[in-house]
Tab-separated table of C-alpha atoms in Angstrom:
chain	number	residue	atom	x	y	z
I	1	MET	CA	25.838	1.398	10.608
I	2	ILE	CA	23.196	4.339	12.618
I	3	LEU	CA	24.237	4.308	16.518
I	4	GLY	CA	25.750	1.116	16.261
I	5	ILE	CA	22.741	-0.109	14.366
I	6	SER	CA	23.187	-2.979	11.154
I	7	ASP	CA	21.733	-1.444	8.134
I	8	GLU	CA	20.183	-4.465	7.558
I	9	MET	CA	18.424	-4.085	10.714
I	10	LEU	CA	17.391	-0.778	11.004
I	11	GLY	CA	16.445	-1.696	7.300
I	12	THR	CA	14.601	-4.692	8.000
I	13	PHE	CA	12.475	-3.084	11.446
I	14	VAL	CA	12.183	0.714	10.875
I	15	PRO	CA	9.269	0.298	8.369
I	16	ILE	CA	7.268	-1.666	11.001
I	17	ILE	CA	7.654	1.273	13.414
I	18	ILE	CA	7.311	3.893	10.994
I	19	TYR	CA	3.996	1.532	10.419
I	20	TRP	CA	3.049	1.854	13.631
I	21	VAL	CA	3.796	4.923	14.389
I	22	TYR	CA	2.389	6.272	10.482
I	23	SER	CA	-0.787	4.724	11.519
I	24	GLY	CA	-1.658	6.073	14.768
I	25	ILE	CA	-1.045	8.982	13.816
I	26	TYR	CA	-4.072	8.685	11.069
I	27	VAL	CA	-6.340	6.983	13.872
I	28	VAL	CA	-5.831	10.547	16.421
I	29	LEU	CA	-6.510	12.620	13.123
I	30	GLY	CA	-10.045	10.711	12.149
I	31	LEU	CA	-11.239	11.633	15.232
I	32	PHE	CA	-11.298	14.853	14.569
I	33	SER	CA	-11.485	15.147	10.966
I	34	GLU	CA	-15.070	14.163	10.505
I	35	ASP	CA	-14.947	16.806	7.460
I	36	TYR	CA	-12.474	15.582	6.161
I	37	ARG	CA	-13.592	11.422	6.348
I	38	LEU	CA	-14.376	9.336	2.764
I	39	HIS	CA	-16.890	7.671	5.160
I	40	THR	CA	-18.623	8.277	8.618
I	41	LYS	CA	-16.961	6.766	11.105
I	42	GLU	CA	-20.797	4.546	12.103
I	43	ASP	CA	-19.873	3.154	8.110
I	44	GLU	CA	-16.323	2.393	9.380
I	45	ASP	CA	-17.493	-0.295	12.716
I	46	GLU	CA	-20.503	-1.121	10.705
I	47	LYS	CA	-19.736	-2.132	7.279
I	48	ASN	CA	-16.280	-3.155	7.965
I	49	LEU	CA	-17.106	-7.441	8.030
I	50	VAL	CA	-13.540	-7.630	10.327
I	51	SER	CA	-12.462	-6.714	14.122
I	52	LYS	CA	-9.512	-4.062	14.542
I	53	GLY	CA	-8.214	-6.280	17.109
I	54	ALA	CA	-8.529	-9.372	14.253
I	55	VAL	CA	-7.003	-7.201	12.206
I	56	VAL	CA	-3.718	-5.765	14.761
I	57	LYS	CA	-2.850	-9.323	15.000
I	58	GLY	CA	-3.413	-10.689	10.882
I	59	VAL	CA	-1.169	-6.899	10.070
I	60	LEU	CA	1.682	-8.373	13.214
I	61	LEU	CA	2.165	-12.147	11.467
I	62	GLN	CA	2.488	-10.361	7.936
I	63	GLN	CA	5.350	-8.060	9.279
I	64	LEU	CA	7.186	-10.943	11.619
I	65	VAL	CA	6.832	-13.630	8.133
I	66	GLN	CA	8.774	-9.420	6.032
I	67	ALA	CA	11.802	-9.415	8.872
I	68	VAL	CA	12.466	-13.422	8.532
I	69	VAL	CA	12.479	-12.656	5.005
I	70	ALA	CA	14.199	-9.850	5.097
I	71	THR	CA	16.882	-11.136	7.581
I	72	LEU	CA	17.488	-13.470	5.463
I	73	LEU	CA	18.073	-12.247	2.441
I	74	PHE	CA	20.375	-9.877	3.263
I	75	ALA	CA	22.034	-12.324	4.928
I	76	VAL	CA	21.860	-14.579	1.196
I	77	THR	CA	23.331	-11.151	-0.388
I	78	GLY	CA	25.700	-9.902	2.198
I	79	SER	CA	29.016	-8.841	0.399
I	80	ASP	CA	31.295	-6.788	2.447
I	81	THR	CA	32.824	-5.204	-0.898
I	82	GLN	CA	29.822	-4.508	-2.654
I	83	SER	CA	27.718	-3.281	0.258
I	84	ASP	CA	31.105	-0.530	0.989
I	85	LEU	CA	30.228	0.641	-3.361
I	86	ASN	CA	26.567	0.733	-2.649
I	87	GLN	CA	27.138	2.922	-0.119
I	88	ASN	CA	29.113	5.566	-1.688
I	89	ALA	CA	26.611	5.432	-4.467
I	90	SER	CA	26.103	9.558	-5.790
I	91	LEU	CA	22.456	10.457	-4.950
I	92	LEU	CA	21.605	10.632	-8.790
I	93	ALA	CA	22.414	6.502	-8.532
I	94	VAL	CA	20.297	6.559	-5.630
I	95	ALA	CA	17.370	8.707	-6.716
I	96	ARG	CA	18.110	5.596	-10.077
I	97	GLN	CA	17.764	2.687	-7.562
I	98	PHE	CA	14.435	3.932	-5.581
I	99	GLY	CA	13.057	5.322	-9.157
I	100	THR	CA	13.853	0.401	-11.012
I	101	ALA	CA	12.453	-0.017	-7.039
I	102	MET	CA	8.898	1.883	-7.732
I	103	LEU	CA	8.477	0.524	-10.736
I	104	VAL	CA	9.536	-2.986	-10.268
I	105	MET	CA	7.101	-3.241	-7.323
I	106	ASP	CA	4.050	-1.437	-8.875
I	107	THR	CA	4.629	-4.391	-12.001
I	108	TRP	CA	4.377	-7.190	-9.322
I	109	GLN	CA	1.612	-5.994	-7.098
I	110	TYR	CA	-0.419	-4.801	-10.283
I	111	PHE	CA	-0.480	-7.900	-11.702
I	112	MET	CA	-0.590	-10.456	-9.513
I	113	HIS	CA	-3.319	-8.780	-7.698
I	114	ARG	CA	-5.418	-8.173	-10.985
I	115	TYR	CA	-4.183	-12.159	-10.733
I	116	MET	CA	-5.904	-12.752	-7.181
I	117	HIS	CA	-9.443	-10.561	-8.605
I	118	HIS	CA	-9.879	-12.600	-11.770
I	119	ASN	CA	-8.938	-16.710	-10.413
I	120	LYS	CA	-12.283	-17.211	-8.454
I	121	PHE	CA	-10.052	-19.618	-6.147
I	122	LEU	CA	-7.397	-17.534	-5.120
I	123	TYR	CA	-9.784	-14.385	-4.356
I	124	LYS	CA	-12.410	-16.320	-2.261
I	125	HIS	CA	-9.621	-17.987	-0.490
I	126	ILE	CA	-6.789	-15.839	0.119
I	127	HIS	CA	-8.376	-11.952	-1.336
I	128	SER	CA	-11.069	-11.798	0.197
I	129	GLN	CA	-9.653	-11.378	2.738
I	130	HIS	CA	-8.288	-7.763	2.652
I	131	HIS	CA	-11.430	-6.968	1.312
I	132	ARG	CA	-13.244	-6.862	4.645
I	133	LEU	CA	-12.099	-3.805	5.009
I	134	ILE	CA	-14.336	-2.094	2.738
I	135	VAL	CA	-13.923	0.904	4.316
I	136	PRO	CA	-10.055	1.648	4.613
I	137	TYR	CA	-8.659	2.221	7.416
I	138	SER	CA	-4.746	3.381	7.991
I	139	PHE	CA	-3.319	-0.083	10.050
I	140	GLY	CA	-4.887	-2.186	8.311
I	141	ALA	CA	-3.387	-1.620	5.129
I	142	LEU	CA	-1.466	-5.016	5.514
I	143	TYR	CA	-4.414	-7.147	6.670
I	144	ASN	CA	-3.797	-9.392	4.443
I	145	HIS	CA	-4.316	-13.629	3.981
I	146	PRO	CA	-1.246	-14.733	4.854
I	147	LEU	CA	0.094	-16.124	1.220
I	148	GLU	CA	-1.395	-12.708	-0.294
I	149	GLY	CA	1.524	-11.261	2.391
I	150	LEU	CA	4.333	-13.410	0.924
I	151	LEU	CA	3.214	-13.179	-2.331
I	152	LEU	CA	2.261	-9.601	-3.101
I	153	ASP	CA	4.171	-7.793	-0.084
I	154	THR	CA	6.957	-9.463	0.889
I	155	ILE	CA	8.665	-10.793	-2.604
I	156	GLY	CA	7.275	-7.949	-4.302
I	157	GLY	CA	9.920	-6.014	-2.221
I	158	ALA	CA	12.078	-8.687	-2.505
I	159	LEU	CA	11.960	-7.747	-6.210
I	160	SER	CA	12.434	-4.689	-5.983
I	161	PHE	CA	15.661	-4.567	-3.892
I	162	LEU	CA	17.765	-7.193	-5.877
I	163	LEU	CA	16.990	-5.587	-9.689
I	164	SER	CA	17.529	-1.965	-8.496
I	165	GLY	CA	20.693	-2.705	-6.356
I	166	MET	CA	19.939	-0.064	-3.720
I	167	SER	CA	22.278	-0.364	-0.715
I	168	PRO	CA	20.912	-2.237	2.608
I	169	ARG	CA	20.979	1.302	3.964
I	170	ALA	CA	19.611	2.737	1.052
I	171	SER	CA	16.575	0.591	1.882
I	172	ILE	CA	16.065	2.228	4.762
I	173	PHE	CA	14.328	5.091	3.048
I	174	PHE	CA	13.170	3.276	0.677
I	175	PHE	CA	10.808	0.623	1.743
I	176	SER	CA	10.383	3.530	4.585
I	177	PHE	CA	8.727	5.756	2.283
I	178	ALA	CA	6.806	2.560	0.691
I	179	THR	CA	5.349	1.853	4.133
I	180	ILE	CA	4.351	5.325	4.077
I	181	LYS	CA	2.665	5.314	1.053
I	182	THR	CA	0.467	2.476	2.005
I	183	VAL	CA	-0.498	3.069	4.885
I	184	ASP	CA	-1.811	6.521	3.601
I	185	ASP	CA	-3.331	4.971	0.982
I	186	HIS	CA	-5.618	2.747	3.062
I	187	CYS	CA	-5.909	6.238	5.414
I	188	GLY	CA	-9.663	6.850	4.030
I	189	LEU	CA	-8.878	10.623	5.326
I	190	TRP	CA	-8.748	13.433	2.284
I	191	LEU	CA	-6.856	16.026	4.485
I	192	PRO	CA	-5.761	19.277	2.536
I	193	GLY	CA	-2.298	19.652	1.902
I	194	ASN	CA	-1.964	16.052	2.219
I	195	LEU	CA	1.005	16.357	-0.913
I	196	PHE	CA	0.528	12.560	-1.346
I	197	HIS	CA	-3.207	13.556	-3.206
I	198	VAL	CA	-0.879	16.259	-4.413
I	199	ILE	CA	2.114	14.090	-6.107
I	200	PHE	CA	0.654	10.592	-7.190
I	201	LYS	CA	-2.983	9.742	-8.847
I	202	ASN	CA	-2.368	6.742	-6.770
I	203	ASN	CA	-3.604	7.515	-3.552
I	204	THR	CA	-6.360	7.764	-0.852
I	205	ALA	CA	-9.502	8.631	-3.210
I	206	TYR	CA	-8.133	6.248	-5.553
I	207	HIS	CA	-8.116	2.947	-3.974
I	208	ASP	CA	-10.865	3.626	-2.223
I	209	VAL	CA	-12.444	3.366	-5.221
I	210	HIS	CA	-10.932	-0.213	-5.358
I	211	HIS	CA	-12.368	-1.384	-1.616
I	212	GLN	CA	-16.018	-0.411	-3.320
I	213	LEU	CA	-18.245	-3.112	-5.016
I	214	TYR	CA	-18.340	-0.707	-8.198
I	215	GLY	CA	-15.153	-0.610	-8.133
I	216	ASN	CA	-13.653	-4.062	-7.646
I	217	LYS	CA	-12.452	-5.085	-11.362
I	218	TYR	CA	-10.012	-1.375	-11.292
I	219	ASN	CA	-7.439	0.453	-10.046
I	220	TYR	CA	-5.796	-2.269	-9.140
I	221	SER	CA	-2.396	-0.123	-9.501
I	222	GLN	CA	-0.098	0.366	-5.248
I	223	PRO	CA	1.495	1.618	-3.847
I	224	PHE	CA	2.983	4.937	-6.436
I	225	PHE	CA	1.391	4.650	-10.483
I	226	VAL	CA	-1.516	4.495	-11.932
I	227	MET	CA	0.423	3.476	-15.283
I	228	TRP	CA	-1.218	-0.629	-15.514
I	229	ASP	CA	-4.449	0.625	-14.667
I	230	ARG	CA	-4.462	2.715	-17.947
I	231	ILE	CA	-2.073	0.333	-19.537
I	232	LEU	CA	-4.344	-2.723	-19.724
I	233	GLY	CA	-7.832	-1.081	-18.975
I	234	THR	CA	-8.830	-0.989	-15.404
I	235	TYR	CA	-8.733	2.373	-14.733
I	236	MET	CA	-11.725	3.712	-13.263
I	237	PRO	CA	-11.406	7.906	-13.012
I	238	TYR	CA	-13.881	8.768	-10.134
I	239	THR	CA	-14.435	11.975	-8.170
I	240	LEU	CA	-14.788	13.841	-4.985
I	241	GLU	CA	-17.893	14.720	-3.861
I	242	LYS	CA	-19.225	16.542	-0.812
I	243	ARG	CA	-21.352	14.175	1.138
I	244	ALA	CA	-24.603	16.647	2.861
I	245	ASP	CA	-23.453	14.970	6.379
I	246	GLY	CA	-19.840	16.150	6.085
I	247	GLY	CA	-16.337	14.948	4.513
I	248	PHE	CA	-16.131	14.127	1.188
I	249	GLU	CA	-17.119	10.502	-0.900
I	250	ALA	CA	-15.767	8.781	-3.891
I	251	ARG	CA	-17.928	8.471	-7.164
I	252	PRO	CA	-16.388	6.230	-10.271
I	253	CYS	CA	-17.407	8.636	-13.734
I	254	LYS	CA	-19.935	8.526	-15.326
I	255	ASP	CA	-18.377	6.953	-17.951
I	256	SER	CA	-15.085	5.377	-16.814
I	257	LYS	CA	-12.822	5.338	-19.988
I	258	ASP	CA	-12.682	9.121	-19.468
I	259	ASP	CA	-10.018	10.436	-16.987
């Protein structure tokens, strides 16, 4: 426990709180960062096909489902003996668990995400809801159809937790990190000094390409690596170019097979 709150409770609700705090920071930064936007504020207001109020409601619904599933998962997997062993895991063991969880999450989300694009029924009735955000922004990161939120994010997260063998305490940090990364990928800002842009090729611009018409069947990987896109031929490289009116634009390279 931390401050009298169980690790299971923290693992359920800390990532939700971090989602809104971190996305809120980007909302504020966006007011003063026109020169670092991947799309103009006008494009954000005019091109998107859903209101921000509807996005907030959709995200809250998904987070409610996630909280219920997480509570059930912790209740089913709870074991005092095993929990004590996991809590005392070495830093090396925790790093291995994090690496495993990242690979599991990426693998699950890549294939589910790609299938939802290639199955016309699923795209039309489910996944297209997320693509109403043609110009992504931070707090729209988890705006999905409820069924997609359950299949991609919630079940993907549960598999990452179970297959990695991490403890509820470790899950607080892993899912908080995954949440921050997901929000960052949708923030629409290419800010200098952003370590995610340095460390990960799967970043804000990479995912922005996927949200555009020309990249709709490319760059499915999320939220950490680009390996499945590279292996399976759905990797679309891009260049970042300065717009005349300020900000950046992610443009596909002339030969999308080149890195």
